[in-house]
C-alpha angles and dihedrals in degrees: 000000000000092000092049092049090048091052099042105021129231094265093056093046092048090047088054090053089056092047089054091051095254097134098163097044114097136170108218104167095188098116127121122212107282091015132123109301089217087072088064103051141323135206140147131249089245093054094045087050090050091051090052090048090054091049092046094051097043089245096123119086101316134340089247091052090049091051090050091049092050090049092049093047090050089063094063110142097199104080101157097105124045098002096048095081096043130088089254131138114184091203099050096099092048091060097038101257123139113249115223091200133028117207126193107180144156123205128202123198135168134143106314095002133092118169138163134179125185149180108221123195129188126174105295096001134080 
C-alpha cells in the first residue's frame, strides 16, 4: 500500500474512490505503528461489497484488471474467516481435484479489528 500511495498520492487515490462511487471510503495514511487503525483508512461494509461487486462483474478499471484482481485474491493465505466454514480446499487445483467452491478474499486485521470480504463462486453461481 505504501508503495502505491507513494507512486499515486493520497489525493489521487481518494479522488478515484469518489469516481467509483465509494463516498465513505478514504485512505488517510496518518497512523503510527500501534496506533488507531482509523488513522490508516476507513470504509463501510456496503462500500467494500460494492468494490467486490465491481471486480466480480468486470466493471472496475478493465476486465483484464478485474481478472488479475480475482486471481490475486484467490491466493489469500489467511483462510480462517469466511472460507473456514465452506467446502473449500485451497490446494485442490494443485493436485487435480475439482473445487466445489472458489473463494477470492482479503482479510484485514489489526489490534481490535478483524475483517474479511470475499467473492464466492460455486458451479453456476457467482
